[in-house]
Short mmCIF file of C-alpha atoms in Angstrom, two decimals:
data_model
loop_
_atom_site.label_atom_id
_atom_site.label_comp_id
_atom_site.label_asym_id
_atom_site.label_seq_id
_atom_site.Cartn_x
_atom_site.Cartn_y
_atom_site.Cartn_z
CA MET A 1 -4.83 1.43 -9.90
CA ASP A 2 -7.49 3.89 -10.86
CA PHE A 3 -5.07 6.76 -10.28
CA TYR A 4 -1.52 7.34 -11.17
CA SER A 5 0.45 7.30 -7.94
CA ASN A 6 1.97 4.45 -5.98
CA PRO A 7 0.34 4.18 -2.54
CA LEU A 8 2.54 5.42 0.28
CA PRO A 9 4.44 2.61 2.16
CA VAL A 10 3.12 0.98 5.35
CA ILE A 11 5.68 2.06 7.93
CA ASN A 12 6.51 -0.16 10.92
CA PRO A 13 3.56 -2.44 10.83
CA SER A 14 2.65 -4.66 13.76
CA ILE A 15 3.36 -8.39 13.06
CA PRO A 16 1.36 -10.31 12.27
CA TYR A 17 0.22 -7.89 9.65
CA THR A 18 -2.61 -8.48 7.17
CA GLY A 19 -3.60 -5.73 4.74
CA PRO A 20 -4.76 -5.03 1.23
CA ILE A 21 -2.67 -4.86 -1.87
CA PRO A 22 -3.82 -1.63 -3.39
CA GLY A 23 -5.15 -2.29 -6.85
CA GLY A 24 -4.51 -6.06 -6.69
CA LEU A 25 -1.67 -7.66 -8.56
CA GLN A 26 -0.71 -6.96 -12.32
CA ASP A 27 2.14 -8.13 -14.42
CA GLY A 28 5.12 -6.08 -13.54
CA LYS A 29 3.97 -5.01 -10.05
CA MET A 30 6.52 -5.21 -7.26
CA ILE A 31 6.14 -5.72 -3.53
CA MET A 32 9.08 -4.52 -1.45
CA ILE A 33 9.63 -5.39 2.27
CA LYS A 34 12.38 -4.03 4.24
CA GLY A 35 13.03 -5.46 7.77
CA ARG A 36 15.10 -7.39 10.10
CA VAL A 37 15.22 -11.02 11.23
CA PRO A 38 15.83 -11.27 15.00
CA PRO A 39 18.87 -13.45 16.18
CA HIS A 40 16.69 -16.26 17.52
CA THR A 41 14.12 -16.50 14.74
CA ASN A 42 12.84 -19.97 13.82
CA ARG A 43 10.69 -18.94 10.77
CA PHE A 44 8.50 -16.23 9.31
CA HIS A 45 6.35 -16.19 6.12
CA VAL A 46 4.97 -13.75 3.49
CA ASN A 47 1.64 -14.85 2.05
CA LEU A 48 -0.16 -13.27 -1.04
CA HIS A 49 -3.60 -14.55 -0.82
CA CYS A 50 -7.19 -14.18 -2.32
CA GLY A 51 -9.45 -12.44 0.12
CA GLN A 52 -8.99 -10.91 3.69
CA MET A 53 -9.46 -13.91 5.85
CA ALA A 54 -5.76 -14.74 6.22
CA HIS A 55 -6.12 -18.31 7.51
CA HIS A 56 -8.96 -19.36 5.38
CA CYS A 57 -8.30 -18.05 1.82
CA ASP A 58 -6.44 -19.56 -1.05
CA VAL A 59 -2.78 -18.53 -0.96
CA ALA A 60 -1.26 -18.05 -4.39
CA PHE A 61 2.29 -17.63 -3.03
CA HIS A 62 3.68 -18.72 0.36
CA PHE A 63 7.30 -17.58 0.94
CA ASN A 64 8.66 -19.18 4.16
CA PRO A 65 12.28 -18.85 5.36
CA ARG A 66 12.96 -21.46 8.01
CA TYR A 67 15.92 -21.54 10.43
CA GLU A 68 15.80 -25.05 11.92
CA SER A 69 18.14 -27.92 11.61
CA ALA A 70 19.10 -26.62 8.22
CA ASN A 71 18.46 -23.19 6.84
CA TYR A 72 16.18 -23.35 3.80
CA VAL A 73 13.21 -21.48 2.13
CA VAL A 74 9.87 -23.12 1.30
CA CYS A 75 7.64 -21.96 -1.34
CA ASN A 76 4.11 -23.19 -1.77
CA SER A 77 0.41 -22.51 -2.47
CA PHE A 78 -2.79 -23.28 -0.56
CA GLU A 79 -5.92 -24.05 -2.44
CA ASN A 80 -9.33 -25.65 -1.35
CA ARG A 81 -8.09 -25.70 2.20
CA SER A 82 -5.06 -27.96 1.39
CA TRP A 83 -1.46 -27.15 0.92
CA CYS A 84 0.10 -28.22 -2.49
CA SER A 85 3.49 -29.41 -3.27
CA GLU A 86 6.30 -27.63 -1.60
CA GLU A 87 9.33 -26.20 -3.46
CA ARG A 88 12.38 -26.02 -1.33
CA LYS A 89 15.63 -23.99 -1.92
CA HIS A 90 18.35 -25.01 0.47
CA GLU A 91 19.87 -21.56 0.53
CA MET A 92 19.25 -18.80 3.05
CA PRO A 93 19.77 -15.25 1.74
CA ILE A 94 18.10 -13.69 4.80
CA GLN A 95 20.38 -14.30 7.75
CA ARG A 96 19.35 -14.23 11.38
CA GLY A 97 20.27 -10.97 13.19
CA GLU A 98 20.53 -9.07 9.89
CA THR A 99 18.54 -6.54 8.00
CA PHE A 100 17.11 -7.43 4.47
CA GLN A 101 15.19 -6.08 1.51
CA LEU A 102 12.79 -8.52 -0.16
CA LEU A 103 11.38 -7.86 -3.56
CA ILE A 104 8.50 -9.89 -5.12
CA LEU A 105 8.05 -9.15 -8.86
CA VAL A 106 4.86 -10.31 -10.50
CA GLN A 107 5.41 -11.79 -14.00
CA SER A 108 3.01 -13.29 -16.40
CA ASP A 109 4.22 -16.85 -15.65
CA CYS A 110 5.72 -16.69 -12.12
CA TYR A 111 6.71 -14.60 -9.07
CA LYS A 112 10.31 -13.67 -9.16
CA VAL A 113 12.02 -13.07 -5.73
CA ALA A 114 15.11 -10.95 -5.18
CA VAL A 115 16.90 -10.52 -1.77
CA ASN A 116 19.18 -7.48 -1.14
CA ASP A 117 19.31 -6.82 -4.92
CA LYS A 118 20.21 -10.33 -5.88
CA HIS A 119 17.68 -12.64 -7.91
CA PHE A 120 16.95 -15.66 -5.49
CA LEU A 121 14.18 -17.70 -6.96
CA GLU A 122 11.05 -18.13 -9.21
CA PHE A 123 7.67 -19.62 -8.31
CA LYS A 124 5.33 -20.53 -11.18
CA HIS A 125 1.76 -19.49 -10.85
CA ARG A 126 -0.61 -22.08 -9.66
CA ILE A 127 -3.42 -19.60 -8.79
CA PRO A 128 -4.14 -16.75 -11.32
CA PHE A 129 -2.40 -13.63 -9.71
CA SER A 130 -5.52 -11.50 -10.72
CA ARG A 131 -7.23 -13.07 -7.74
CA VAL A 132 -4.73 -11.99 -5.23
CA ASP A 133 -5.63 -8.80 -3.32
CA THR A 134 -4.21 -9.15 0.24
CA ILE A 135 -0.76 -9.73 1.83
CA THR A 136 0.06 -11.26 5.23
CA ILE A 137 3.43 -11.08 6.97
CA GLU A 138 3.62 -13.38 10.02
CA GLY A 139 6.26 -14.97 12.25
CA GLN A 140 9.44 -13.93 13.94
CA VAL A 141 10.32 -10.90 11.88
CA GLU A 142 10.58 -7.11 12.15
CA VAL A 143 9.28 -5.08 9.31
CA VAL A 144 10.29 -1.30 8.72
CA SER A 145 8.39 -0.70 5.60
CA LEU A 146 6.06 -2.41 3.03
CA SER A 147 5.69 -0.76 -0.44
CA PHE A 148 3.77 -1.50 -3.49
CA ILE A 149 5.26 -0.40 -6.81
CA ASN A 150 2.98 -0.32 -9.73
CA SER A 151 4.01 -1.73 -13.15
CA ASN A 152 3.96 1.74 -14.73
CA ILE A 153 5.91 3.42 -12.16
CA GLN A 154 9.25 2.15 -11.04
CA PRO A 155 11.41 3.02 -8.14
CA ALA A 156 13.71 6.13 -8.63
CA ALA A 157 17.30 5.09 -9.40
CA PRO A 158 20.18 5.95 -7.04
CA ALA A 159 21.77 9.27 -7.67
CA GLY A 160 24.33 9.16 -10.66
CA ASN A 161 22.96 5.73 -11.69
CA ALA A 162 19.70 6.42 -13.39
CA ASN A 163 20.45 4.34 -16.42
CA ASN A 164 21.79 1.37 -14.64
CA PHE A 165 19.26 0.81 -11.82
CA ASN A 166 18.56 -2.93 -11.21
CA PRO A 167 16.20 -4.23 -8.60
CA GLY A 168 17.84 -7.57 -8.73
CA PHE A 169 15.66 -9.21 -11.44
CA PRO A 170 17.41 -10.39 -14.61
CA GLY A 171 16.13 -8.70 -17.81
CA PHE A 172 13.66 -6.48 -15.90
CA PRO A 173 13.06 -3.57 -18.23
CA ALA A 174 14.41 -0.08 -17.23
CA PRO A 175 11.75 2.38 -16.85
CA GLY A 176 12.01 5.04 -19.53
CA ASN A 177 15.14 3.35 -20.91
CA ALA A 178 15.27 2.56 -24.70
CA CYS A 179 16.91 -0.86 -24.19
CA SER A 180 17.27 -3.51 -26.79
CA ALA A 181 15.45 -6.70 -26.36
CA GLY A 182 17.00 -9.02 -23.71
CA SER A 183 19.31 -6.30 -22.50
CA MET A 184 20.44 -6.37 -18.85
CA PHE A 185 20.96 -3.46 -16.39
CA GLY A 186 24.27 -2.63 -14.91
CA PRO A 187 25.28 -4.00 -11.58
CA PRO A 188 23.15 -3.07 -8.60
CA PRO A 189 24.31 -0.60 -6.00
CA PRO A 190 26.28 -2.56 -3.55
CA ALA A 191 25.28 -0.84 -0.31
CA ASN A 192 22.84 -2.19 2.24
CA PRO A 193 19.72 0.11 2.79
CA PHE A 194 20.22 -0.21 6.65
CA GLN A 195 23.05 0.57 9.03
CA ALA A 196 24.38 -2.72 10.19
CA GLY A 197 22.76 -4.21 13.20
CA SER A 198 20.18 -1.39 13.56
CA MET A 199 16.76 -0.61 12.34
CA SER A 200 15.99 2.24 10.05
CA ALA A 201 14.58 5.41 11.69
CA PRO A 202 10.75 5.75 11.31
CA PRO A 203 9.46 8.56 9.05
CA ALA A 204 9.29 11.99 10.50
CA TYR A 205 5.94 13.32 11.50
CA ALA A 206 4.46 16.74 11.06
CA ASN A 207 2.76 18.36 14.11
CA PRO A 208 -0.40 20.28 13.43
CA ALA A 209 1.50 23.53 12.83
CA GLY A 210 3.29 21.81 10.09
CA SER A 211 6.92 21.96 11.30
CA MET A 212 8.95 18.87 11.15
CA SER A 213 10.17 17.15 14.30
CA ALA A 214 12.83 15.17 12.37
CA PRO A 215 14.39 15.17 8.81
CA PRO A 216 11.97 14.56 6.06
CA ALA A 217 10.24 11.29 6.16
CA PHE A 218 11.92 9.71 3.20
CA ALA A 219 15.40 11.12 3.58
CA ASN A 220 17.75 8.66 1.82
CA PRO A 221 20.82 8.13 4.24
CA ALA A 222 24.18 7.50 2.72
CA GLY A 223 24.49 3.89 1.67
CA SER A 224 20.75 3.14 1.21
CA MET A 225 19.86 0.84 -1.62
CA PHE A 226 17.46 3.22 -3.43
CA PRO A 227 14.89 5.77 -2.46
CA PRO A 228 11.28 4.92 -2.10
CA PRO A 229 8.90 4.81 -4.96
CA ALA A 230 8.29 8.17 -6.65
CA PHE A 231 4.88 9.36 -7.75
CA ALA A 232 3.99 10.18 -11.21
CA ASN A 233 1.31 12.63 -12.38
CA PRO A 234 -0.81 11.92 -15.50
CA ALA A 235 1.51 13.90 -17.68
CA GLY A 236 4.31 11.43 -16.62
CA SER A 237 6.58 13.80 -14.80
CA MET A 238 8.03 12.55 -11.48
CA PHE A 239 7.87 14.12 -8.14
CA ALA A 240 8.78 13.21 -4.66
CA PRO A 241 6.19 11.46 -2.44
CA LEU A 242 4.55 13.56 0.34
CA ALA A 243 5.86 13.03 3.83
CA LEU A 244 3.59 10.96 6.13
CA VAL A 245 1.78 13.12 8.63
CA ASN A 246 0.18 12.09 11.82
CA LEU A 247 -3.27 13.69 11.75
CA GLN A 248 -5.42 14.39 14.62
CA VAL A 249 -9.03 12.96 14.60
CA PRO A 250 -11.55 14.57 14.45
CA TYR A 251 -9.93 16.06 11.33
CA LYS A 252 -11.22 19.17 9.53
CA ALA A 253 -9.46 20.94 6.68
CA LEU A 254 -10.34 23.21 3.85
CA ILE A 255 -9.89 22.13 0.24
CA PRO A 256 -8.27 25.07 -1.46
CA GLY A 257 -10.41 26.24 -4.46
CA GLY A 258 -13.04 23.71 -3.77
CA LEU A 259 -13.96 20.74 -5.79
CA PHE A 260 -14.23 20.54 -9.64
CA VAL A 261 -14.59 17.84 -12.26
CA SER A 262 -11.34 15.58 -12.17
CA ARG A 263 -10.20 16.74 -8.78
CA SER A 264 -9.54 14.03 -6.29
CA VAL A 265 -9.18 13.62 -2.51
CA VAL A 266 -7.06 10.82 -1.22
CA ILE A 267 -7.19 9.59 2.45
CA GLN A 268 -4.99 7.08 3.99
CA GLY A 269 -5.34 5.62 7.38
CA THR A 270 -6.01 2.66 9.54
CA VAL A 271 -9.24 1.34 11.07
CA LYS A 272 -8.92 0.90 14.87
CA PRO A 273 -9.16 -2.63 16.08
CA ASN A 274 -12.26 -2.16 18.00
CA CYS A 275 -13.96 0.23 15.61
CA ASP A 276 -17.57 1.00 15.96
CA ASN A 277 -17.67 3.32 12.96
CA PHE A 278 -16.11 6.37 11.30
CA SER A 279 -17.13 8.90 8.75
CA ILE A 280 -15.81 10.93 5.95
CA ASN A 281 -17.68 14.12 5.06
CA LEU A 282 -17.33 16.54 2.04
CA LYS A 283 -19.23 19.69 2.44
CA PRO A 284 -19.34 23.51 2.08
CA SER A 285 -17.58 25.21 4.90
CA ASP A 286 -20.16 27.96 5.41
CA SER A 287 -23.19 25.67 6.19
CA LEU A 288 -24.09 22.51 7.83
CA ASP A 289 -25.01 20.72 4.48
CA ILE A 290 -23.03 17.63 3.60
CA ALA A 291 -22.49 16.63 -0.04
CA LEU A 292 -20.98 13.23 0.56
CA HIS A 293 -21.27 11.32 3.85
CA ILE A 294 -19.45 7.90 3.97
CA SER A 295 -19.73 5.95 7.11
CA PRO A 296 -18.23 2.49 7.46
CA ARG A 297 -19.98 0.62 10.38
CA PHE A 298 -18.79 -2.45 12.30
CA ARG A 299 -20.46 -3.09 15.71
CA THR A 300 -24.15 -3.70 14.96
CA GLU A 301 -23.78 -4.24 11.36
CA THR A 302 -21.11 -4.30 8.59
CA ALA A 303 -21.95 -1.78 6.00
CA VAL A 304 -20.71 1.42 4.32
CA ILE A 305 -23.46 4.07 4.49
CA ARG A 306 -23.54 6.77 1.83
CA ASN A 307 -25.79 9.77 2.17
CA SER A 308 -26.13 13.54 1.98
CA ARG A 309 -27.71 16.28 4.24
CA GLN A 310 -29.44 19.35 3.05
CA GLN A 311 -31.49 21.87 4.98
CA ASN A 312 -30.98 19.94 8.13
CA SER A 313 -32.50 16.78 6.74
CA TRP A 314 -30.70 13.58 5.78
CA GLY A 315 -31.42 12.12 2.21
CA THR A 316 -31.94 8.49 1.19
CA GLU A 317 -29.14 6.12 2.45
CA GLU A 318 -27.29 4.02 -0.03
CA ARG A 319 -25.67 0.95 1.42
CA THR A 320 -25.56 -1.88 -1.05
CA LEU A 321 -22.03 -3.08 -1.94
CA ALA A 322 -20.58 -6.24 -3.66
CA GLU A 323 -17.97 -6.70 -0.92
CA ASN A 324 -16.61 -5.58 2.53
CA LEU A 325 -14.31 -2.66 1.83
CA PHE A 326 -12.87 -2.04 5.28
CA SER A 327 -11.76 -4.27 8.28
CA PRO A 328 -10.93 -3.44 11.89
CA GLY A 329 -7.11 -3.19 12.45
CA GLN A 330 -6.33 -2.80 8.71
CA SER A 331 -4.97 0.12 6.69
CA PHE A 332 -6.86 1.66 3.81
CA GLU A 333 -6.56 4.19 1.05
CA VAL A 334 -9.77 6.08 -0.07
CA THR A 335 -9.82 7.99 -3.30
CA ILE A 336 -12.76 10.16 -4.05
CA LEU A 337 -12.78 11.50 -7.62
CA CYS A 338 -15.25 14.32 -8.47
CA GLU A 339 -16.87 13.66 -11.84
CA ALA A 340 -19.45 15.73 -13.65
CA SER A 341 -22.47 13.77 -12.32
CA SER A 342 -21.19 11.86 -9.35
CA PHE A 343 -18.36 11.08 -6.84
CA ARG A 344 -16.50 8.02 -8.01
CA VAL A 345 -14.91 6.31 -4.86
CA SER A 346 -12.15 3.70 -4.79
CA VAL A 347 -10.79 1.82 -1.84
CA ASN A 348 -7.28 0.33 -2.03
CA GLY A 349 -7.22 0.89 -5.62
CA ARG A 350 -10.48 -0.77 -6.57
CA HIS A 351 -13.67 0.99 -7.63
CA ALA A 352 -16.13 0.71 -4.79
CA PHE A 353 -19.12 2.77 -5.71
CA ASP A 354 -20.45 5.96 -7.29
CA PHE A 355 -22.66 8.52 -5.58
CA ASN A 356 -24.72 10.88 -7.72
CA HIS A 357 -24.35 14.45 -6.91
CA ARG A 358 -27.19 15.90 -4.78
CA PHE A 359 -25.55 19.09 -3.78
CA GLN A 360 -24.87 21.87 -6.35
CA PRO A 361 -22.79 23.74 -7.27
CA ILE A 362 -19.89 21.29 -6.51
CA GLN A 363 -17.42 24.31 -6.55
CA GLN A 364 -18.84 25.18 -3.06
CA ILE A 365 -17.73 21.85 -1.61
CA ASN A 366 -14.57 22.96 0.00
CA GLU A 367 -14.17 21.27 3.35
CA LEU A 368 -13.11 17.72 4.44
CA GLN A 369 -14.16 16.16 7.79
CA ILE A 370 -13.09 12.81 9.19
CA ASP A 371 -14.15 11.58 12.51
CA GLY A 372 -14.67 8.29 14.47
CA ASP A 373 -12.56 5.24 15.32
CA VAL A 374 -9.80 5.77 12.72
CA THR A 375 -6.20 6.86 12.67
CA LEU A 376 -4.93 9.07 9.76
CA SER A 377 -1.56 8.95 8.19
CA ASN A 378 -2.07 11.19 5.07
CA VAL A 379 -4.51 13.33 3.26
CA ARG A 380 -4.00 14.78 -0.23
CA THR A 381 -6.21 17.04 -2.21
#
């Protein structure tokens, strides 16, 4: 990713789910899915694919547990509108009626899959993983959380076991551990991350006054496998992720101290399924001027408008983009980085566009406004 943190997990997504993989795939990146298989499931699948059209794109990795006459897992790829040769494993590590944790590790030559902290299979690359930018989860499955763990930031180890944390992949290097070549970790923690037969509670949400209606979102109950990914700042120190908050729209908040070079604003949310448009504005709080206006539009056109407003007049629109950045019904993460001459904007971990400063001084830009057909889960400044 362009910035140093792991994105926050997607919590309790509706199934079928299709969403971006922030920053795409890199060697060492992990995808973690926690969920439950209902008792009468026939099958479900996880697809890592190239592009947002889930049923029309090339699929680099298709992971498909099947509970039919015999329980087995099918792995495959889909290219040029055709399925390739299946690879079947006649074992079933994910049982009906039980909870599970599925980890997919990207390696230079293959995907490695671990289930409940045990290595399960490998699938050699048929399509370059650099093309993969989207994940789909579909079928008879319940998902509690979907997390993306970047190659340079690993999950925090269980308390008291910092040097022996093992996500289930043989030989996977320990973060910050001076291990000899080929060394292995100690045994993984044996406990299941969920209580038997029940779903993990959803994260707590903060009301507008800031008080919590439940324990902190990422409280680690006794017996959980490991905490969610931590976030790293550029200096390398680790700190706990912010709790998810359910923010009201229209949203308005001051940016303490205003903007300055290298300061960033991170916005996480979901475009409503029938979205017409929404907007993100950065502005001074004491005037009607708008330093940066971002407006994704869907109904009459598909475009992302960028503009500014000064002295009650809108400037020249900018709308040219190489690709569609937002999709109705899909989650997103927008990062706006203030640079000396422009705003540098990334969407889902990929650079989207730059917008040259029209408003000066940038230190007076101290208010964020978000409005329209969007739900917000988190804002960080």
